[in-house]
XYZ file of C-alpha atoms in Angstrom:
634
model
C -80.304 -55.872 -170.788
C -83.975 -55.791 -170.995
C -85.681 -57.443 -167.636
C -86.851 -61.414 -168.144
C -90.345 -61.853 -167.994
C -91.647 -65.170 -166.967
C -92.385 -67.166 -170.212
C -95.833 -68.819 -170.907
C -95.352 -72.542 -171.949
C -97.804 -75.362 -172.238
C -96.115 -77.262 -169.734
C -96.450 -76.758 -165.203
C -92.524 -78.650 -165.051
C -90.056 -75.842 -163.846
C -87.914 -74.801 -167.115
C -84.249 -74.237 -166.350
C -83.216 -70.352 -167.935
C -79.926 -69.916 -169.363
C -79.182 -66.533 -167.410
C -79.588 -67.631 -163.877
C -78.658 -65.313 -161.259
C -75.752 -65.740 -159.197
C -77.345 -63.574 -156.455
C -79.367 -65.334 -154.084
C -81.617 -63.396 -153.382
C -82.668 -62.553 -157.143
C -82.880 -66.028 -157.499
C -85.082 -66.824 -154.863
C -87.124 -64.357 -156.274
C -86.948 -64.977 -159.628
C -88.300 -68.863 -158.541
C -90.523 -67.880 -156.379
C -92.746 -65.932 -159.419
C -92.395 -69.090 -161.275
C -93.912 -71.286 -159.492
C -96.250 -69.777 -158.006
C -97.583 -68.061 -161.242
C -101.228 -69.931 -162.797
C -101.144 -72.234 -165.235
C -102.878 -73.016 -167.801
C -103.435 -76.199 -166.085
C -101.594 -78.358 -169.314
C -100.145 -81.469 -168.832
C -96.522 -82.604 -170.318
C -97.295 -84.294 -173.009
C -95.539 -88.304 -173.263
C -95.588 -87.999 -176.936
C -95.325 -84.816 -179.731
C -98.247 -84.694 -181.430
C -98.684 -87.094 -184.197
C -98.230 -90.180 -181.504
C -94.867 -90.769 -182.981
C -91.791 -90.467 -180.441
C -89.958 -87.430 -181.926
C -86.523 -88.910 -181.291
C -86.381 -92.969 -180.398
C -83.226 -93.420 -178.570
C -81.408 -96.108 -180.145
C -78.110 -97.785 -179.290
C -75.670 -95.355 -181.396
C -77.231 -92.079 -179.462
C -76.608 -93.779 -176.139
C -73.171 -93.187 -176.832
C -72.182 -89.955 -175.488
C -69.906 -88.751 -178.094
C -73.218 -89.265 -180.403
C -75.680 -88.343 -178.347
C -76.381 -84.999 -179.305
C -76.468 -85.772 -183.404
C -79.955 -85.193 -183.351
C -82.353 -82.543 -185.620
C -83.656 -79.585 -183.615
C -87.490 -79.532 -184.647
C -89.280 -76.046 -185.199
C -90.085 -74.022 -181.811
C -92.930 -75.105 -179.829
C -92.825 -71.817 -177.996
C -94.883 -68.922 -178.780
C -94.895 -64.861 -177.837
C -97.599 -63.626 -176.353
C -98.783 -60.168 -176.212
C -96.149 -58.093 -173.842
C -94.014 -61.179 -173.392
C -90.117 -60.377 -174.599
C -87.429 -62.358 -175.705
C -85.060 -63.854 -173.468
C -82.710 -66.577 -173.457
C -83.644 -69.968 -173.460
C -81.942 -73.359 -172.831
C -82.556 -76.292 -175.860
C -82.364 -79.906 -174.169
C -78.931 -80.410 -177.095
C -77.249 -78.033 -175.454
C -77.248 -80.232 -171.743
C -75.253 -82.536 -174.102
C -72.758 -79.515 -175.617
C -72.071 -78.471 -172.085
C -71.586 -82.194 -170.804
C -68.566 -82.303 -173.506
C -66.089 -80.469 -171.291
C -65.564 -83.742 -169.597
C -63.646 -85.440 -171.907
C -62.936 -88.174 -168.820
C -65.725 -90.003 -166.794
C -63.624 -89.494 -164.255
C -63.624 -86.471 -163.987
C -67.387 -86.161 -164.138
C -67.104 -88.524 -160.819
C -64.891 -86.256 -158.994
C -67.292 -83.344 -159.601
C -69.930 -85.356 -157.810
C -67.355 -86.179 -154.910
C -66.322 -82.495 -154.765
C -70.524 -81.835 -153.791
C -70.397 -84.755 -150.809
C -66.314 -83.269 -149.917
C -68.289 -79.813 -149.632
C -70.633 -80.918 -147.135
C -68.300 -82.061 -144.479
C -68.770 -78.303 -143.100
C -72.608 -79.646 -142.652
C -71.679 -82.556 -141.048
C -71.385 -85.344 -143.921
C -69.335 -88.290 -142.971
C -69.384 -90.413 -145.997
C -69.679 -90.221 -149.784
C -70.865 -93.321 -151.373
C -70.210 -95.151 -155.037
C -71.725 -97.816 -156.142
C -73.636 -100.057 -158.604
C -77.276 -100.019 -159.042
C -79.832 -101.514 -160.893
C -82.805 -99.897 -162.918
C -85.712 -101.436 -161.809
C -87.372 -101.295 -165.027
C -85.159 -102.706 -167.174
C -82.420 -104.065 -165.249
C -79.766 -101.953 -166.307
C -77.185 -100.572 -164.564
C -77.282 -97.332 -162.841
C -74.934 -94.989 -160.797
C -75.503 -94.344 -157.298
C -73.759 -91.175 -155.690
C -75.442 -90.459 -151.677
C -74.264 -88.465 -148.894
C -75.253 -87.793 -145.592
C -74.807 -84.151 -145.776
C -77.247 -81.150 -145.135
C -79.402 -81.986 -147.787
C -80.994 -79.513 -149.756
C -84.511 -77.791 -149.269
C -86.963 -76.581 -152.294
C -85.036 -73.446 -153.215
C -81.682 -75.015 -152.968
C -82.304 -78.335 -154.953
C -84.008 -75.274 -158.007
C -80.638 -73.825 -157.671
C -78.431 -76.944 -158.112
C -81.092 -77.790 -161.116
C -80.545 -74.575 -162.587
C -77.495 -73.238 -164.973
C -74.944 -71.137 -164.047
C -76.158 -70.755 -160.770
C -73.668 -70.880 -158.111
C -73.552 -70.076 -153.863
C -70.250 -71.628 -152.986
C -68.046 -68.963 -151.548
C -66.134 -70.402 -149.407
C -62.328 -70.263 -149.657
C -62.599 -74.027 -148.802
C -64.756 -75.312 -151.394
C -63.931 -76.086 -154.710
C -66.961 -75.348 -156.335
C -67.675 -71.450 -157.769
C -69.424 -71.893 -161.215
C -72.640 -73.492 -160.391
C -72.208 -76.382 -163.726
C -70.301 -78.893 -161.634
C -73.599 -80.903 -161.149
C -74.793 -80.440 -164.960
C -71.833 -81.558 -166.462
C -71.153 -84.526 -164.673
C -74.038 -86.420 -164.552
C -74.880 -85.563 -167.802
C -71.098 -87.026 -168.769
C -72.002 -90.540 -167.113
C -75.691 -90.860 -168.459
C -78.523 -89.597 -170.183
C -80.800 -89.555 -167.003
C -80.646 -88.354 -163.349
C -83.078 -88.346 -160.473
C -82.327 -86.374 -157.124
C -83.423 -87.334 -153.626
C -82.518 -84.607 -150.661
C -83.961 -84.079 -147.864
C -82.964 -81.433 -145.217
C -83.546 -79.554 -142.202
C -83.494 -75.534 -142.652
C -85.662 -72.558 -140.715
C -86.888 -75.180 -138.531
C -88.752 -77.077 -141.673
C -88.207 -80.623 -142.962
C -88.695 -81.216 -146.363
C -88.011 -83.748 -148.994
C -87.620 -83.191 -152.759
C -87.362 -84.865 -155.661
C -85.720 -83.872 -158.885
C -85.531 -85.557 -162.416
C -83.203 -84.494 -165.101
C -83.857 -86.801 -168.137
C -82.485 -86.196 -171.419
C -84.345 -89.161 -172.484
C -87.577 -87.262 -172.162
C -86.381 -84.359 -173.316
C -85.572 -85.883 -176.577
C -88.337 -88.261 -176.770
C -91.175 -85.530 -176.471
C -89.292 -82.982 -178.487
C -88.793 -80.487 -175.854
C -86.896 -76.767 -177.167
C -86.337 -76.075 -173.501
C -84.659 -77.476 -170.517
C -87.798 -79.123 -167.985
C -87.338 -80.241 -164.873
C -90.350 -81.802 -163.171
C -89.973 -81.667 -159.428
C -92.351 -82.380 -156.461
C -91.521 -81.764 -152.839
C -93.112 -82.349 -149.164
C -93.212 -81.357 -146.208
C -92.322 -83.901 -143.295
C -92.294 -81.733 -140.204
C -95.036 -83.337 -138.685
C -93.500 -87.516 -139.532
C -95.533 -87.565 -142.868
C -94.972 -86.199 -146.495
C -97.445 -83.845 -147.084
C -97.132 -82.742 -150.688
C -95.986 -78.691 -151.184
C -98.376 -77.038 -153.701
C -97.267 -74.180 -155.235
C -99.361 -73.524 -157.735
C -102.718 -76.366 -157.892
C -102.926 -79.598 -157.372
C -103.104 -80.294 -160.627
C -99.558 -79.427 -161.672
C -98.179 -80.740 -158.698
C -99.419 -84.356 -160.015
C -98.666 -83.649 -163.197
C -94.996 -83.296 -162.353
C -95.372 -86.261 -160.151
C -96.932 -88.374 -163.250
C -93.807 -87.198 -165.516
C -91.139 -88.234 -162.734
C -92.929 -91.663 -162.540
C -92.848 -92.094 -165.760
C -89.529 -91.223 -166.790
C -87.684 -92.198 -163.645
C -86.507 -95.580 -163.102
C -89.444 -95.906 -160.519
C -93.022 -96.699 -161.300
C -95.157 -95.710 -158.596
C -95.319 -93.475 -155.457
C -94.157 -95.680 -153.053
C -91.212 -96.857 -155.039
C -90.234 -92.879 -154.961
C -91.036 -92.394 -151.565
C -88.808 -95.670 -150.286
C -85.339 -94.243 -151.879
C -86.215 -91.616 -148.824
C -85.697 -94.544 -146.362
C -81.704 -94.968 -146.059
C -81.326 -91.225 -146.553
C -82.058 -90.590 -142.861
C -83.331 -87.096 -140.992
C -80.986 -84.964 -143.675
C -78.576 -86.353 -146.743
C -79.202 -86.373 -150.965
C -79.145 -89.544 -152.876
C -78.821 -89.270 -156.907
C -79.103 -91.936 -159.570
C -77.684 -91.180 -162.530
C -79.115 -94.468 -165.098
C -79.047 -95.160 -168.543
C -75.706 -94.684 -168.188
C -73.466 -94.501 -171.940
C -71.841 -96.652 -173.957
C -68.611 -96.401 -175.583
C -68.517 -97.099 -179.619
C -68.284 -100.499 -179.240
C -72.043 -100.835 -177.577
C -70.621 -101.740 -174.461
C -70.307 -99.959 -171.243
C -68.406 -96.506 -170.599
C -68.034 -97.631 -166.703
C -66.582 -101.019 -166.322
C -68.967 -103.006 -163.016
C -67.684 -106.397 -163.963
C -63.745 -106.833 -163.820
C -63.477 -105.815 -159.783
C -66.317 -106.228 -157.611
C -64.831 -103.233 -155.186
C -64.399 -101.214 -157.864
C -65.093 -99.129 -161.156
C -63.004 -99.024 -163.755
C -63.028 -97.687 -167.521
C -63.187 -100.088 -170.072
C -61.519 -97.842 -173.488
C -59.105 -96.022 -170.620
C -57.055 -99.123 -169.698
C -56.689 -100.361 -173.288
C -55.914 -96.845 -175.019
C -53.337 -96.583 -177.440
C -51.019 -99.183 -179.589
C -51.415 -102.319 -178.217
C -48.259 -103.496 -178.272
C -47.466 -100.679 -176.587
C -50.155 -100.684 -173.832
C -49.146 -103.972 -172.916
C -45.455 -103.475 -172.851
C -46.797 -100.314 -170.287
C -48.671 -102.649 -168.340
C -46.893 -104.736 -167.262
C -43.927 -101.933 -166.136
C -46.348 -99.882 -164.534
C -49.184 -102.169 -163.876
C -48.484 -101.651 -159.700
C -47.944 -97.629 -159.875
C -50.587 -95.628 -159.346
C -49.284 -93.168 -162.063
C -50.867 -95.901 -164.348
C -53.935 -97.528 -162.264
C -55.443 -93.723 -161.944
C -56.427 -93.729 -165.581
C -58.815 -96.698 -165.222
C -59.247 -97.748 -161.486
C -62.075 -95.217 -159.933
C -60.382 -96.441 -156.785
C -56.638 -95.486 -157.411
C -58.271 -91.926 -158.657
C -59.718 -91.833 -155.710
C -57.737 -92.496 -153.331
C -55.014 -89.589 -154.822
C -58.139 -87.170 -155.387
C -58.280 -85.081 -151.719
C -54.662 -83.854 -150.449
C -54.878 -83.818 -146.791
C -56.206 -87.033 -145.377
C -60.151 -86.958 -143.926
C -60.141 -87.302 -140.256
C -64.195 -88.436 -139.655
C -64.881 -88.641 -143.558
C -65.203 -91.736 -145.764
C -65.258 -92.248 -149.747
C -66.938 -95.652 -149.703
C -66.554 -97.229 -153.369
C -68.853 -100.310 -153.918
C -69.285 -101.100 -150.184
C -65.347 -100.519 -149.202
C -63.928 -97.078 -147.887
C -61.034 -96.105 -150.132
C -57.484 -95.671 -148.292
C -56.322 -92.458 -149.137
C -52.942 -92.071 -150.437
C -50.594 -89.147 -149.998
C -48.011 -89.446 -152.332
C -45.267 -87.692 -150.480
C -45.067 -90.539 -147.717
C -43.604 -92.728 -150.138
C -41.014 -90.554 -151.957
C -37.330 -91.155 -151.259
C -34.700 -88.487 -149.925
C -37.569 -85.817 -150.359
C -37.194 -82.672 -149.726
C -39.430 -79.371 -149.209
C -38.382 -76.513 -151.495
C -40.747 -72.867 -150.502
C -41.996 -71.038 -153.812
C -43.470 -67.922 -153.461
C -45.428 -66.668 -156.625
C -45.658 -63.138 -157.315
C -49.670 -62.830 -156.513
C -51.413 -59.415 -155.460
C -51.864 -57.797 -152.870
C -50.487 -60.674 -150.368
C -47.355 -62.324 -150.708
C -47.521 -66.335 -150.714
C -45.705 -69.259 -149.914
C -45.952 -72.568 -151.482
C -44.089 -75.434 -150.140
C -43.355 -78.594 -152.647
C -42.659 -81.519 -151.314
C -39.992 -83.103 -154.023
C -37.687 -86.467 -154.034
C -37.435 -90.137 -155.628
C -40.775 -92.671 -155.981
C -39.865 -95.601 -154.319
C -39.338 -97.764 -157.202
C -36.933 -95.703 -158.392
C -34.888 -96.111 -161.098
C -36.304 -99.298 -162.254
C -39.959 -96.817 -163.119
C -38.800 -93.838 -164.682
C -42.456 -92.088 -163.683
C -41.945 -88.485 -163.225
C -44.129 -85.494 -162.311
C -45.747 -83.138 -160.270
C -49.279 -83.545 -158.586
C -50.658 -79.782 -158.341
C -53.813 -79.838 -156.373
C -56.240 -76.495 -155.831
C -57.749 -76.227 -152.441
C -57.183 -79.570 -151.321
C -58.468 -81.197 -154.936
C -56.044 -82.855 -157.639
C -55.814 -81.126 -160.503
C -52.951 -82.321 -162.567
C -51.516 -85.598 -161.776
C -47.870 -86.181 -162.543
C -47.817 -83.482 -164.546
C -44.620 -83.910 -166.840
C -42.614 -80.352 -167.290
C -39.385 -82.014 -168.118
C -38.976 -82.260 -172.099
C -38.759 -85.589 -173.778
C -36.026 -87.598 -174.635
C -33.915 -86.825 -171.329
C -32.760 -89.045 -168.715
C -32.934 -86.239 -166.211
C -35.659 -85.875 -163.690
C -36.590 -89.758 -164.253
C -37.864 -90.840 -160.942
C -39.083 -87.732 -159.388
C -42.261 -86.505 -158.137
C -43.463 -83.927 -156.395
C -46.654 -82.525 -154.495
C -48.163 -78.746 -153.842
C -50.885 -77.267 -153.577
C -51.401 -73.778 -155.788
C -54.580 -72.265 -154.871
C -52.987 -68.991 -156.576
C -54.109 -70.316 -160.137
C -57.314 -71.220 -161.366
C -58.535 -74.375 -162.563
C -60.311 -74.297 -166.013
C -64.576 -75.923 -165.662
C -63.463 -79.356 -165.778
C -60.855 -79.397 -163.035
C -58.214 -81.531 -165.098
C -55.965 -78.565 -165.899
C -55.108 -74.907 -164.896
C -56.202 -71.943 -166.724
C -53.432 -70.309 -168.932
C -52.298 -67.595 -167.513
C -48.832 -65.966 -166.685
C -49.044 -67.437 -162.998
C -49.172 -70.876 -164.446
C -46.656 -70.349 -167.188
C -44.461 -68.957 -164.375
C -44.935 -72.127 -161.874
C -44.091 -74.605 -164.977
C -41.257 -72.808 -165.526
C -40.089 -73.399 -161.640
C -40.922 -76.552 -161.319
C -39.072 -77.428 -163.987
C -36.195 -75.266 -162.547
C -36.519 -77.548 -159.186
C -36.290 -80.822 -161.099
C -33.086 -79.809 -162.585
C -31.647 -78.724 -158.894
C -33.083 -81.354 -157.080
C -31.260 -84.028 -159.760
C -28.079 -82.588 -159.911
C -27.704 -83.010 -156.259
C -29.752 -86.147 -155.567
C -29.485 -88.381 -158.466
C -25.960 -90.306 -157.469
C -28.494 -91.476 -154.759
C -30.272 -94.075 -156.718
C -27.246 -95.297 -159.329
C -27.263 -91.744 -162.046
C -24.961 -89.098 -163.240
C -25.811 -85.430 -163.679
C -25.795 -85.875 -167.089
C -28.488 -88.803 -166.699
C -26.390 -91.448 -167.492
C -26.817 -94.625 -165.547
C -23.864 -95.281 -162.940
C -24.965 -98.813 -162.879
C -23.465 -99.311 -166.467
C -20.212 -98.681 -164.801
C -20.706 -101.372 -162.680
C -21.078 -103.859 -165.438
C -18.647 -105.570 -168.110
C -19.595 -108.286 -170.227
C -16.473 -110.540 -170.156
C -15.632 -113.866 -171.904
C -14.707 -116.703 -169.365
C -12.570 -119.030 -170.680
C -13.744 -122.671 -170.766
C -11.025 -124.107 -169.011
C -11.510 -121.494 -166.474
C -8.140 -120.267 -166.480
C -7.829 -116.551 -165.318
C -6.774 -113.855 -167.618
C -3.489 -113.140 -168.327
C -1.945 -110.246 -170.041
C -1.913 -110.184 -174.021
C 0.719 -111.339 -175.461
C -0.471 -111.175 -178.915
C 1.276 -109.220 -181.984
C -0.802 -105.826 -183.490
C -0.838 -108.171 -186.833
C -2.514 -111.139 -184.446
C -4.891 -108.389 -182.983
C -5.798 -107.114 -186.847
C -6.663 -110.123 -187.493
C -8.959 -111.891 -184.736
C -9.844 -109.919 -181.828
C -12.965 -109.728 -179.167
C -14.473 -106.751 -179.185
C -14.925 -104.403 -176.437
C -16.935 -101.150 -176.997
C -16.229 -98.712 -174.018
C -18.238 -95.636 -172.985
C -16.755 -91.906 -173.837
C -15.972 -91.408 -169.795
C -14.042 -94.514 -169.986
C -12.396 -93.919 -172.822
C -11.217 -90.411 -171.527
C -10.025 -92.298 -168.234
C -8.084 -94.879 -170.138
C -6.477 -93.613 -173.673
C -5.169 -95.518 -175.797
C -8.035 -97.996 -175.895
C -10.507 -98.303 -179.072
C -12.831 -100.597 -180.662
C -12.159 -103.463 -183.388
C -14.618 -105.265 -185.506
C -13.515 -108.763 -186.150
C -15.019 -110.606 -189.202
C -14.954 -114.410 -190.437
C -15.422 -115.620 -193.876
C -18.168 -118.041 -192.461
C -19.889 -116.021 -190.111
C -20.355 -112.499 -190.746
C -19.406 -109.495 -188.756
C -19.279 -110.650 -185.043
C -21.735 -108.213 -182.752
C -20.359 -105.387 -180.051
C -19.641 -106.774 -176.927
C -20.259 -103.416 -175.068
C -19.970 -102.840 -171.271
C -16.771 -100.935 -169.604
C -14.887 -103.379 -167.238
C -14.280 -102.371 -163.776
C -11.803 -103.852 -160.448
C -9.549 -106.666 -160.595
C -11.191 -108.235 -164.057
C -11.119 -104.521 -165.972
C -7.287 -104.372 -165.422
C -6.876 -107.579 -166.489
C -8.683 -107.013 -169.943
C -7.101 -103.517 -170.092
C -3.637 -105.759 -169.818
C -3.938 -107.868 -172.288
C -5.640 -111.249 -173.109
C -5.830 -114.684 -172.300
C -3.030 -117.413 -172.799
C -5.261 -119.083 -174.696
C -5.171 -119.374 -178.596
C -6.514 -116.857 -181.012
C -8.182 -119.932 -182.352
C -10.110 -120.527 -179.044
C -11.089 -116.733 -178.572
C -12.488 -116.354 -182.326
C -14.548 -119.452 -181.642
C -16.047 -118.471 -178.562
C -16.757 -115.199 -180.178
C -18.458 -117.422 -182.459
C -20.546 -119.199 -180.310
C -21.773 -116.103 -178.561
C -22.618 -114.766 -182.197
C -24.441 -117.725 -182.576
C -26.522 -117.421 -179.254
C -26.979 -114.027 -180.349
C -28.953 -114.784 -183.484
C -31.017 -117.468 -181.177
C -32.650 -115.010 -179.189
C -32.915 -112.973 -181.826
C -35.182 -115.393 -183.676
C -36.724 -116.223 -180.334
C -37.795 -112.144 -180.235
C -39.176 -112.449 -183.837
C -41.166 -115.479 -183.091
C -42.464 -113.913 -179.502
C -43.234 -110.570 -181.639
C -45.515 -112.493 -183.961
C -46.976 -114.877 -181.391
C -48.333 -111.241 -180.052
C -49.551 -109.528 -182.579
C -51.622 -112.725 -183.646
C -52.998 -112.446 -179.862
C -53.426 -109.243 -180.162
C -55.347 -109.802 -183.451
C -57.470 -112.328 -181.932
C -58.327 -110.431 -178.893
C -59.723 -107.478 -181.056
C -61.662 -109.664 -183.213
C -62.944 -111.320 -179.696
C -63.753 -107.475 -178.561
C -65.710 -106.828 -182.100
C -67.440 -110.133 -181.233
C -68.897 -109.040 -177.655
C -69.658 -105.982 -178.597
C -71.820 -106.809 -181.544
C -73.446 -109.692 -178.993
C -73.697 -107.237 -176.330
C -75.827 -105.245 -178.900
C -77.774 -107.796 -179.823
C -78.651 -108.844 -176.117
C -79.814 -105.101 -175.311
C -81.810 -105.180 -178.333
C -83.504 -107.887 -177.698
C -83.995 -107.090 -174.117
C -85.478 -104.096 -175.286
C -88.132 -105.645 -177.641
C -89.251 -108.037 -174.751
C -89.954 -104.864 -172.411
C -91.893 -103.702 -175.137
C -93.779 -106.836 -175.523
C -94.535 -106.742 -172.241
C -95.596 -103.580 -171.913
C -97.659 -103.842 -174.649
């Protein structure tokens, strides 16, 4: 490959190169002949050319999924004389790379993952929360840590692409797109704060990442204004790499494309950050189709939730889900930032907090609440060093009323795959169990929700599935289950007909033409059947009433010998009409289930058309809202 030659462009912002080093030292390097190589003393231009904004951002490209449906204009970028090609980075392709998050969520835990890393530098809380956008009063994301911090050259490198100086066998980090990704997931726009103590130098930097301009000025490559100081000596005296000149001119874009509209404003986010930490604000945060909020502020004020995430799917269905699983946090993790969060880390932080929205999240591990578990070893076959991998395996609590099953597979202390499901479909066996491990022998793919394929991951599916099957067949009599997955409650049940007159049952005494002709019905299971021969179903049937329903339940004790014996004393006349009656009561809740069936699907009907209704307000509001800031600006 040829060597990269700095590029000349009419702009002094630092531009973000698609082939970023991953050695430090070549990167250093490589930054330090950017910025300290003249200018041609341009400015970044607000609008393109003809005064027009190239690319207003309206409300259907805030939503992510649209965001990047946008032209690409002709190349403002021009060779000069000895310059060669080299790779460069267009502002869609922030979006593109953004995509591998296909769950906000998981753009959050990236973020958490940076703070989680810098408990080695002392950090001793991550904070969530809600913020608002000075400017226009919209909601913005606030992610801060008291970390390290980072200095000029490190905040470049977490700016830049690719770039990547986690090595640590403790950290989960290693392709240096973590911070990319994520906060270009959650919103269009980020601004950095860090500040840090390195080489006996204080410094402060600030960092904007904007999309918005990007678009908006019809950019072809990835800018990143930043300005820095030094505050050794109690005051921020600005850095100048290059002239004055371009430092204020990335100044002047920050300000103007940052949620903050002067100097001081940019200088006071430095206050709560203390000696060494990094605060970022991700804002203009996206909207879902409906217009309306990706992240969810509203419903709990001590959390964050997902608005499309907790109503996915049929919603008959979802709310038949809901309300089984509504308490389990196999079923709060996919819209409660809180339950995610509080799963996300496998050992428990000893002087580290995850405050979300002003309250530290309680960290759950998942194996304190399992019943009769048990630790089963697994040692993958990974070069050169044999390993060991202990899975912690047994019964959720609720158990077998929930029938949630899976294993949480976490990678270097980080969830990965939560309740992952290798048990096929359709099968009674395995309900109820979960287990926990942690396989740092496979890797996770970019976006940390899954594994990569490989033949050490189809080999662990293929074991864990293996302990399921063990770990039922000798532990599911525990909670009520066969082998076979057949409930060993049902044996406890019968469904029996008490006689009105209370009298007890009595042998039968009826002829086989009597029992041909008017008979209950009792409809036993196939191990009952085997245990008792002889015994077999009947259908009875009335000219006035139809074929009379199964009665179905095998009888057990005192009361199962007594039906096995024979029937009542009481008249076949009295038996077929209480056979009746129950037929009757039958069809009453069966109308009663119709009725309840339509009652929700018109509610369900009416609370879509309600949805349709708020989002098309909620439009309307932020559109108007809009034209008054630019009233007022004008």
């Amino acid at each position: 490959m040829l060597p990269k030659q700095q590029k000349k462009i009419p702009i002094t912002a630092e531009v973000v190169d698609l082939d970023s080093s991953d050695d430090e030292g070549a990167a250093v390097a490589e930054f330090s002949k950017n910025v300290n190589k003249p200018s041609n003393n341009a400015t970044i231009q607000s609008k393109p050319s003809n005064g027009q904004p190239a690319d207003p951002i309206d409300n259907q490209s805030r939503s992510f999924w649209k965001a990047g449906a946008y032209e690409i204009g002709p190349s403002k970028s021009t060779l000069f004389q000895g310059d060669l090609e080299h790779a460069r980075v267009h502002p869609k392709f922030l979006h593109s790379n953004a995509t591998s998050h296909k769950w906000a969520f998981g753009a959050i835990a990236e973020l958490l993952d940076n703070a989680v890393d810098e408990i080695r530098s002392g950090a001793t809380f991550a904070k969530v929360d809600r913020i608002y956008n000075v400017k226009d009063n919209s909601p913005a994301l606030l992610f801060q840590d008291d970390g390290g911090g980072m200095n000029p050259d490190d905040i470049r490198k977490c700016m830049s692409l690719g770039y990547s100086s986690k090595t640590s066998n403790t950290t989960i980090g290693q392709y240096g797109n973590g911070f990319k990704t994520s906060t270009m997931r959650l919103g269009a726009d980020v601004i950095v704060f860090s500040r840090a103590m390195k080489s006996g130098c204080a410094t402060q930097s600030v960092g904007l990442l904007s999309y918005t301009f990007l678009r908006r000025t019809g950019q072809d490559d990835v800018i990143v204004p930043m300005v820095d100081f030094d505050i050794s000596d109690h005051w921020a005296e600005p850095i100048i790499y290059s002239s004055k000149d371009d430092w204020s001119n990335n100044l002047n874009t920050i300000l103007e494309w940052s949620p903050f509209a002067s100097k001081d404003e940019l200088m006071l986010q430095f206050e709560n950050i203390g000696s060494h930490g990094t605060k970022i604000i991700i804002y203009n945060l996206w909207l879902n189709d409906e217009g309306i909020y990706e992240l969810n502020f509203d419903d709990d004020d001590e959390d964050i939730r997902l608005r499309d995430e907790a109503n996915r799917g049929n919603p008959s269905k979802t709310l038949k889900r809901v309300l089984e699983l509504q308490s389990h946090i196999s079923y709060r993790i996919r819209f409660s930032l809180r339950a995610y969060a509080s799963i996300l880390y496998l050992r428990k932080f000893t002087n580290f907090k995850i405050i979300l929205r002003g309250k530290p999240v309680q960290q759950l591990y998942i194996a304190d609440d399992l019943k009769y578990s048990k630790a089963i070893t697994y040692r993958p076959t990974v070069a050169p060093l044999p390993m060991m991998v202990e899975t912690t395996i047994g019964f959720i609590k609720e158990a077998p009323a929930l029938k949630v099953c899976g294993f949480n597979v976490y990678h270097k202390n980080r969830l990965i795959r939560p309740f992952w499901k290798v048990t096929g479909d359709g099968s009674c066996r395995g309900d109820g169990v979960v287990g926990v491990l942690e396989a740092n022998f496979i890797e996770p793919a970019h976006d940390k929700q899954d594994f990569e394929r490989s033949s050490l991951f189809t080999k662990l599916e293929m074991r864990l599935k293996q302990m399921v099957m063990e770990y039922w067949k000798g532990h599911c009599h525990l909670i009520g289950y066969q082998p076979d997955g057949k409930n060993k409650g049902n044996l406890q049940n019968q469904y029996t007909v008490q006689p009105r007159d209370g009298a007890s049952m009595q042998k039968q005494s009826a002829t086989d033409s009597h029992m041909h002709s008017v008979q209950p019905v009792i409809d036993l299971s196939d191990d009952l059947l085997h245990q008792l021969p002889g015994q077999r179903t009947r259908t009875t049937r009335t000219s006035d009433s139809g074929k009379l329903p199964n009665i179905t339940g095998p009888v057990a004790g005192s009361a199962r010998e007594a039906s096995l014996d024979g029937l009542n004393s009481r008249s076949i006349d009295q038996i077929s009409e209480e056979n009746i009656q129950l037929f009757n009561r039958c069809q009453e809740h069966i109308q009663k289930e119709v009725e309840l069936k339509k009652t929700i699907e018109e509610l369900e009907n009416e609370l879509e058309e309600k949805r349709k209704k708020c989002a098309r307000l909620s439009s309307h509001l932020e559109n108007q809202r809009m034209q008054m800031l630019t009233r007022q600006q004008s």
